[in-house]
Amino acid sequence: AEVRRANTIPGLRPDAKCQVTVEYADHSSTAQPKRVDTVVLSTQHDKRWNDRQDDLKQQIIDHVIKPVLGEWWSDKVKVHVNPTGRFEIGGPHGDCGLTGRKIIVDTYGGWGRHGGGAFSGKDPTKVDRSAAYMARHVAKNIVAANLAEQCEVQLAYAIGVSDPVSVNVETFGTGKIDDEQIRDIVVEVFPLSPGKIIEYLNLRRPIYRKTAWGGHFGRDDLDFTWESTAKAEEIAEKVGVASAT
């Protein structure tokens, strides 16, 4: 916003958003950050940048990302600027419709950390819905495979980038193996791109009216494919433990 108001980069417009992925030394509450892994920044702009997205990316890196990151900047930081391409139309003209609601009621009642994206009002192409279902599915299979007693899975995405920019597994000290090892198994076993999630969980079906009440998780309904633990045995075999299912 400061760069836009100062006209440091001419032609920027107000609709902008940013996501930063940070790697920490460990999973404790006092862990110190080790490095910045990925920065995703999308910014609305006027027509002059439509066919000059590479130039705009460099301007954003030079005038926004590097100054903000300071000592945390390095050439190893992965940067996505407007990963879907031109972003000329933004604000209410670009996005309107049903609002999101009930994210806590729909999920874990505040127990699980949540990125804030609602399910309601989202079709399955939106990771707010599909990837949240997949994270639930992955975590449930890890527990069913007897790799942990508790499990929370975090997935983070950049618009226009198929693979997640971050996959994190937290077992709260209950894991039978290191969380990083479990994460590697997750990446190997489960499809995590939005398109593959939709196909894997069969989400393009008229099943969502049921989710208007009673929550999305913990329900014994065959349409709720994300509740399946069919992958538990395969996961368990990879580390030689007996599955709980």
mmCIF file of C-alpha atoms in Angstrom:
data_model
loop_
_atom_site.group_PDB
_atom_site.id
_atom_site.type_symbol
_atom_site.label_atom_id
_atom_site.label_comp_id
_atom_site.label_asym_id
_atom_site.label_seq_id
_atom_site.Cartn_x
_atom_site.Cartn_y
_atom_site.Cartn_z
ATOM 1 C CA ALA A 1 0.000 0.000 0.000
ATOM 2 C CA GLU A 2 2.863 2.385 0.773
ATOM 3 C CA VAL A 3 4.497 1.686 -2.596
ATOM 4 C CA ARG A 4 1.175 2.184 -4.382
ATOM 5 C CA ARG A 5 0.372 5.448 -2.608
ATOM 6 C CA ALA A 6 3.864 6.805 -3.243
ATOM 7 C CA ASN A 7 3.581 5.780 -6.922
ATOM 8 C CA THR A 8 6.933 4.023 -6.597
ATOM 9 C CA ILE A 9 5.526 1.411 -8.960
ATOM 10 C CA PRO A 10 3.100 3.264 -11.222
ATOM 11 C CA GLY A 11 -0.209 1.644 -12.019
ATOM 12 C CA LEU A 12 -0.754 -0.455 -8.898
ATOM 13 C CA ARG A 13 -4.341 -0.713 -7.664
ATOM 14 C CA PRO A 14 -5.740 -1.371 -4.180
ATOM 15 C CA ASP A 15 -6.705 -5.058 -4.358
ATOM 16 C CA ALA A 16 -3.636 -6.958 -3.107
ATOM 17 C CA LYS A 17 -2.863 -9.931 -0.914
ATOM 18 C CA CYS A 18 0.253 -11.692 0.324
ATOM 19 C CA GLN A 19 1.193 -15.034 1.866
ATOM 20 C CA VAL A 20 4.580 -15.855 3.398
ATOM 21 C CA THR A 21 5.800 -19.382 4.197
ATOM 22 C CA VAL A 22 8.409 -19.530 6.969
ATOM 23 C CA GLU A 23 10.471 -22.558 7.992
ATOM 24 C CA TYR A 24 11.030 -22.922 11.734
ATOM 25 C CA ALA A 25 13.724 -24.784 13.635
ATOM 26 C CA ASP A 26 11.169 -27.126 15.224
ATOM 27 C CA HIS A 27 7.460 -27.374 16.064
ATOM 28 C CA SER A 28 7.592 -26.031 19.621
ATOM 29 C CA SER A 29 5.806 -22.862 20.706
ATOM 30 C CA THR A 30 9.191 -21.163 21.207
ATOM 31 C CA ALA A 31 10.719 -22.238 17.887
ATOM 32 C CA GLN A 32 12.770 -19.635 16.058
ATOM 33 C CA PRO A 33 12.366 -19.005 12.315
ATOM 34 C CA LYS A 34 15.175 -20.386 10.149
ATOM 35 C CA ARG A 35 14.348 -18.912 6.756
ATOM 36 C CA VAL A 36 11.639 -17.593 4.500
ATOM 37 C CA ASP A 37 10.759 -20.287 1.985
ATOM 38 C CA THR A 38 8.084 -18.746 -0.261
ATOM 39 C CA VAL A 39 6.425 -15.375 -0.838
ATOM 40 C CA VAL A 40 3.192 -15.140 -2.810
ATOM 41 C CA LEU A 41 1.993 -11.652 -3.689
ATOM 42 C CA SER A 42 -0.896 -10.763 -5.978
ATOM 43 C CA THR A 43 -1.644 -7.142 -6.775
ATOM 44 C CA GLN A 44 -4.221 -5.473 -8.943
ATOM 45 C CA HIS A 45 -2.777 -3.183 -11.614
ATOM 46 C CA ASP A 46 -3.803 -1.061 -14.568
ATOM 47 C CA LYS A 47 -3.498 -2.008 -18.240
ATOM 48 C CA ARG A 48 0.146 -1.016 -18.606
ATOM 49 C CA TRP A 49 1.246 -4.216 -16.837
ATOM 50 C CA ASN A 50 -1.027 -6.685 -18.654
ATOM 51 C CA ASP A 51 1.707 -7.932 -20.977
ATOM 52 C CA ARG A 52 4.615 -7.068 -18.696
ATOM 53 C CA GLN A 53 4.093 -9.395 -15.765
ATOM 54 C CA ASP A 54 7.783 -10.320 -15.568
ATOM 55 C CA ASP A 55 8.693 -6.639 -15.295
ATOM 56 C CA LEU A 56 6.034 -6.127 -12.631
ATOM 57 C CA LYS A 57 7.355 -9.122 -10.681
ATOM 58 C CA GLN A 58 10.848 -7.649 -10.593
ATOM 59 C CA GLN A 59 9.494 -4.268 -9.500
ATOM 60 C CA ILE A 60 7.539 -5.931 -6.694
ATOM 61 C CA ILE A 61 10.607 -7.898 -5.603
ATOM 62 C CA ASP A 62 12.813 -4.787 -5.604
ATOM 63 C CA HIS A 63 10.417 -2.321 -3.984
ATOM 64 C CA VAL A 64 8.204 -4.473 -1.765
ATOM 65 C CA ILE A 65 9.489 -7.955 -0.973
ATOM 66 C CA LYS A 66 13.201 -7.281 -0.478
ATOM 67 C CA PRO A 67 12.701 -4.167 1.699
ATOM 68 C CA VAL A 68 10.093 -5.891 3.856
ATOM 69 C CA LEU A 69 12.031 -9.139 4.317
ATOM 70 C CA GLY A 70 15.322 -7.365 4.945
ATOM 71 C CA GLU A 71 17.815 -9.879 6.364
ATOM 72 C CA TRP A 72 15.363 -12.696 5.635
ATOM 73 C CA TRP A 73 15.695 -12.172 1.899
ATOM 74 C CA SER A 74 17.906 -14.480 -0.152
ATOM 75 C CA ASP A 75 18.018 -15.624 -3.756
ATOM 76 C CA LYS A 76 16.698 -18.990 -2.546
ATOM 77 C CA VAL A 77 13.323 -17.508 -1.585
ATOM 78 C CA LYS A 78 10.661 -18.730 -4.023
ATOM 79 C CA VAL A 79 8.597 -15.796 -5.249
ATOM 80 C CA HIS A 80 5.210 -15.879 -7.002
ATOM 81 C CA VAL A 81 3.881 -12.506 -8.142
ATOM 82 C CA ASN A 82 0.452 -12.559 -9.792
ATOM 83 C CA PRO A 83 0.872 -16.289 -10.490
ATOM 84 C CA THR A 84 -2.394 -16.409 -12.475
ATOM 85 C CA GLY A 85 -1.156 -13.651 -14.793
ATOM 86 C CA ARG A 86 -2.784 -10.279 -15.346
ATOM 87 C CA PHE A 87 -4.832 -8.903 -12.457
ATOM 88 C CA GLU A 88 -6.469 -5.832 -13.960
ATOM 89 C CA ILE A 89 -9.967 -6.379 -12.579
ATOM 90 C CA GLY A 90 -10.118 -6.572 -8.788
ATOM 91 C CA GLY A 91 -12.145 -5.531 -5.786
ATOM 92 C CA PRO A 92 -15.934 -6.012 -5.823
ATOM 93 C CA HIS A 93 -15.875 -6.052 -9.638
ATOM 94 C CA GLY A 94 -13.717 -9.172 -9.566
ATOM 95 C CA ASP A 95 -15.184 -11.142 -6.685
ATOM 96 C CA CYS A 96 -18.703 -11.102 -5.349
ATOM 97 C CA GLY A 97 -21.357 -13.621 -4.366
ATOM 98 C CA LEU A 98 -22.100 -15.746 -1.323
ATOM 99 C CA THR A 99 -20.188 -14.918 1.821
ATOM 100 C CA GLY A 100 -18.344 -17.505 3.820
ATOM 101 C CA ARG A 101 -19.711 -18.433 7.250
ATOM 102 C CA LYS A 102 -19.463 -20.844 10.157
ATOM 103 C CA ILE A 103 -15.801 -21.824 9.739
ATOM 104 C CA ILE A 104 -15.470 -22.902 13.374
ATOM 105 C CA VAL A 105 -18.809 -24.712 13.567
ATOM 106 C CA ASP A 106 -18.008 -26.429 10.259
ATOM 107 C CA THR A 107 -14.617 -27.666 11.415
ATOM 108 C CA TYR A 108 -13.267 -28.347 14.899
ATOM 109 C CA GLY A 109 -14.953 -25.849 17.185
ATOM 110 C CA GLY A 110 -11.763 -23.845 17.546
ATOM 111 C CA TRP A 111 -9.554 -26.833 18.394
ATOM 112 C CA GLY A 112 -7.766 -26.956 15.044
ATOM 113 C CA ARG A 113 -5.956 -23.950 13.632
ATOM 114 C CA HIS A 114 -7.698 -22.562 10.580
ATOM 115 C CA GLY A 115 -6.565 -20.367 7.716
ATOM 116 C CA GLY A 116 -9.901 -18.546 7.736
ATOM 117 C CA GLY A 117 -11.296 -19.600 4.378
ATOM 118 C CA ALA A 118 -14.912 -20.722 4.641
ATOM 119 C CA PHE A 119 -16.439 -23.780 2.978
ATOM 120 C CA SER A 120 -19.876 -22.369 2.306
ATOM 121 C CA GLY A 121 -20.055 -20.316 -0.861
ATOM 122 C CA LYS A 122 -17.030 -22.140 -2.292
ATOM 123 C CA ASP A 123 -17.097 -24.674 -5.084
ATOM 124 C CA PRO A 124 -14.529 -27.490 -4.875
ATOM 125 C CA THR A 125 -12.078 -25.705 -7.180
ATOM 126 C CA LYS A 126 -11.391 -23.377 -4.238
ATOM 127 C CA VAL A 127 -8.776 -24.793 -1.876
ATOM 128 C CA ASP A 128 -10.611 -23.159 1.030
ATOM 129 C CA ARG A 129 -12.948 -26.123 0.676
ATOM 130 C CA SER A 130 -11.194 -28.935 -1.206
ATOM 131 C CA ALA A 131 -7.777 -28.680 0.460
ATOM 132 C CA ALA A 132 -9.371 -28.374 3.904
ATOM 133 C CA TYR A 133 -11.186 -31.619 3.198
ATOM 134 C CA MET A 134 -7.929 -33.171 2.016
ATOM 135 C CA ALA A 135 -6.040 -32.023 5.103
ATOM 136 C CA ARG A 136 -8.724 -33.662 7.239
ATOM 137 C CA HIS A 137 -8.461 -36.843 5.176
ATOM 138 C CA VAL A 138 -4.675 -36.981 5.423
ATOM 139 C CA ALA A 139 -4.615 -36.361 9.169
ATOM 140 C CA LYS A 140 -7.300 -38.973 9.801
ATOM 141 C CA ASN A 141 -5.368 -41.581 7.798
ATOM 142 C CA ILE A 142 -2.153 -40.832 9.673
ATOM 143 C CA VAL A 143 -3.902 -41.516 12.972
ATOM 144 C CA ALA A 144 -5.637 -44.600 11.542
ATOM 145 C CA ALA A 145 -2.233 -45.871 10.359
ATOM 146 C CA ASN A 146 -1.084 -45.722 13.991
ATOM 147 C CA LEU A 147 1.654 -43.220 13.208
ATOM 148 C CA ALA A 148 0.299 -40.757 15.774
ATOM 149 C CA GLU A 149 -2.466 -40.288 18.318
ATOM 150 C CA GLN A 150 -3.103 -36.705 17.222
ATOM 151 C CA CYS A 151 -2.394 -35.069 13.898
ATOM 152 C CA GLU A 152 -2.888 -31.677 12.306
ATOM 153 C CA VAL A 153 -2.056 -31.142 8.634
ATOM 154 C CA GLN A 154 -1.417 -27.726 7.125
ATOM 155 C CA LEU A 155 -1.607 -27.092 3.381
ATOM 156 C CA ALA A 156 -0.870 -23.705 1.822
ATOM 157 C CA TYR A 157 -1.369 -22.739 -1.800
ATOM 158 C CA ALA A 158 -0.647 -19.933 -4.245
ATOM 159 C CA ILE A 159 -3.353 -19.099 -6.755
ATOM 160 C CA GLY A 160 -2.322 -20.443 -10.136
ATOM 161 C CA VAL A 161 0.317 -22.816 -8.727
ATOM 162 C CA SER A 162 -0.830 -26.448 -8.723
ATOM 163 C CA ASP A 163 1.295 -27.934 -5.949
ATOM 164 C CA PRO A 164 1.057 -26.591 -2.385
ATOM 165 C CA VAL A 165 3.763 -24.135 -1.416
ATOM 166 C CA SER A 166 3.815 -25.667 2.055
ATOM 167 C CA VAL A 167 2.921 -29.045 3.549
ATOM 168 C CA ASN A 168 3.294 -29.366 7.296
ATOM 169 C CA VAL A 169 2.462 -32.178 9.719
ATOM 170 C CA GLU A 170 2.166 -31.646 13.486
ATOM 171 C CA THR A 171 1.594 -34.627 15.795
ATOM 172 C CA PHE A 172 1.974 -32.758 19.097
ATOM 173 C CA GLY A 173 4.602 -35.159 20.393
ATOM 174 C CA THR A 174 2.469 -38.267 19.757
ATOM 175 C CA GLY A 175 4.158 -39.381 16.534
ATOM 176 C CA LYS A 176 5.754 -42.821 16.275
ATOM 177 C CA ILE A 177 8.278 -41.338 13.816
ATOM 178 C CA ASP A 178 9.452 -37.779 13.168
ATOM 179 C CA ASP A 179 6.857 -35.370 11.809
ATOM 180 C CA GLU A 180 9.148 -34.640 8.859
ATOM 181 C CA GLN A 181 9.163 -38.336 7.935
ATOM 182 C CA ILE A 182 5.376 -38.417 8.101
ATOM 183 C CA ARG A 183 5.256 -35.324 5.917
ATOM 184 C CA ASP A 184 7.417 -37.031 3.292
ATOM 185 C CA ILE A 185 5.044 -40.001 3.275
ATOM 186 C CA VAL A 186 2.066 -37.659 2.884
ATOM 187 C CA VAL A 187 3.609 -35.982 -0.160
ATOM 188 C CA GLU A 188 4.356 -39.401 -1.659
ATOM 189 C CA VAL A 189 0.979 -41.036 -0.997
ATOM 190 C CA PHE A 190 -1.615 -38.300 -1.410
ATOM 191 C CA PRO A 191 -2.424 -36.127 -4.455
ATOM 192 C CA LEU A 192 -2.308 -32.534 -3.220
ATOM 193 C CA SER A 193 -2.908 -30.337 -6.264
ATOM 194 C CA PRO A 194 -6.438 -28.843 -6.387
ATOM 195 C CA GLY A 195 -7.415 -30.733 -9.547
ATOM 196 C CA LYS A 196 -6.171 -34.070 -8.234
ATOM 197 C CA ILE A 197 -7.841 -33.514 -4.864
ATOM 198 C CA ILE A 198 -11.172 -32.941 -6.620
ATOM 199 C CA GLU A 199 -10.724 -36.155 -8.583
ATOM 200 C CA TYR A 200 -9.419 -38.200 -5.644
ATOM 201 C CA LEU A 201 -12.212 -37.161 -3.256
ATOM 202 C CA ASN A 202 -14.832 -37.073 -6.039
ATOM 203 C CA LEU A 203 -15.955 -33.579 -5.087
ATOM 204 C CA ARG A 204 -17.842 -32.631 -8.250
ATOM 205 C CA ARG A 205 -21.141 -34.058 -6.998
ATOM 206 C CA PRO A 206 -24.286 -32.472 -5.546
ATOM 207 C CA ILE A 207 -23.410 -33.487 -1.981
ATOM 208 C CA TYR A 208 -22.993 -30.164 -0.241
ATOM 209 C CA ARG A 209 -26.539 -29.487 0.972
ATOM 210 C CA LYS A 210 -25.818 -32.028 3.716
ATOM 211 C CA THR A 211 -23.001 -29.808 4.976
ATOM 212 C CA ALA A 212 -25.374 -26.919 5.744
ATOM 213 C CA TRP A 213 -25.914 -28.401 9.203
ATOM 214 C CA GLY A 214 -24.080 -30.818 11.461
ATOM 215 C CA GLY A 215 -20.566 -29.903 10.397
ATOM 216 C CA HIS A 216 -18.333 -31.237 7.651
ATOM 217 C CA PHE A 217 -16.152 -33.598 9.679
ATOM 218 C CA GLY A 218 -16.643 -36.604 11.908
ATOM 219 C CA ARG A 219 -19.766 -37.815 10.126
ATOM 220 C CA ASP A 220 -20.439 -41.343 8.898
ATOM 221 C CA ASP A 221 -21.680 -40.608 5.394
ATOM 222 C CA LEU A 222 -20.272 -42.247 2.256
ATOM 223 C CA ASP A 223 -20.626 -38.958 0.363
ATOM 224 C CA PHE A 224 -18.122 -37.412 2.776
ATOM 225 C CA THR A 225 -15.163 -39.084 1.086
ATOM 226 C CA TRP A 226 -12.666 -37.086 3.135
ATOM 227 C CA GLU A 227 -13.666 -39.181 6.176
ATOM 228 C CA SER A 228 -12.357 -42.402 4.587
ATOM 229 C CA THR A 229 -9.284 -44.074 6.101
ATOM 230 C CA ALA A 230 -8.645 -46.292 3.079
ATOM 231 C CA LYS A 231 -5.024 -45.113 2.819
ATOM 232 C CA ALA A 232 -4.086 -46.055 6.384
ATOM 233 C CA GLU A 233 -2.781 -49.517 5.523
ATOM 234 C CA GLU A 234 -0.586 -48.197 2.698
ATOM 235 C CA ILE A 235 0.850 -45.533 4.991
ATOM 236 C CA ALA A 236 1.517 -48.048 7.751
ATOM 237 C CA GLU A 237 3.312 -50.396 5.364
ATOM 238 C CA LYS A 238 5.753 -47.644 4.398
ATOM 239 C CA VAL A 239 7.057 -47.473 7.956
ATOM 240 C CA GLY A 240 6.378 -51.034 9.079
ATOM 241 C CA VAL A 241 3.767 -50.351 11.734
ATOM 242 C CA ALA A 242 0.429 -52.058 12.256
ATOM 243 C CA SER A 243 -2.536 -50.026 11.064
ATOM 244 C CA ALA A 244 -5.283 -49.214 13.549
ATOM 245 C CA THR A 245 -7.961 -49.963 10.949
#
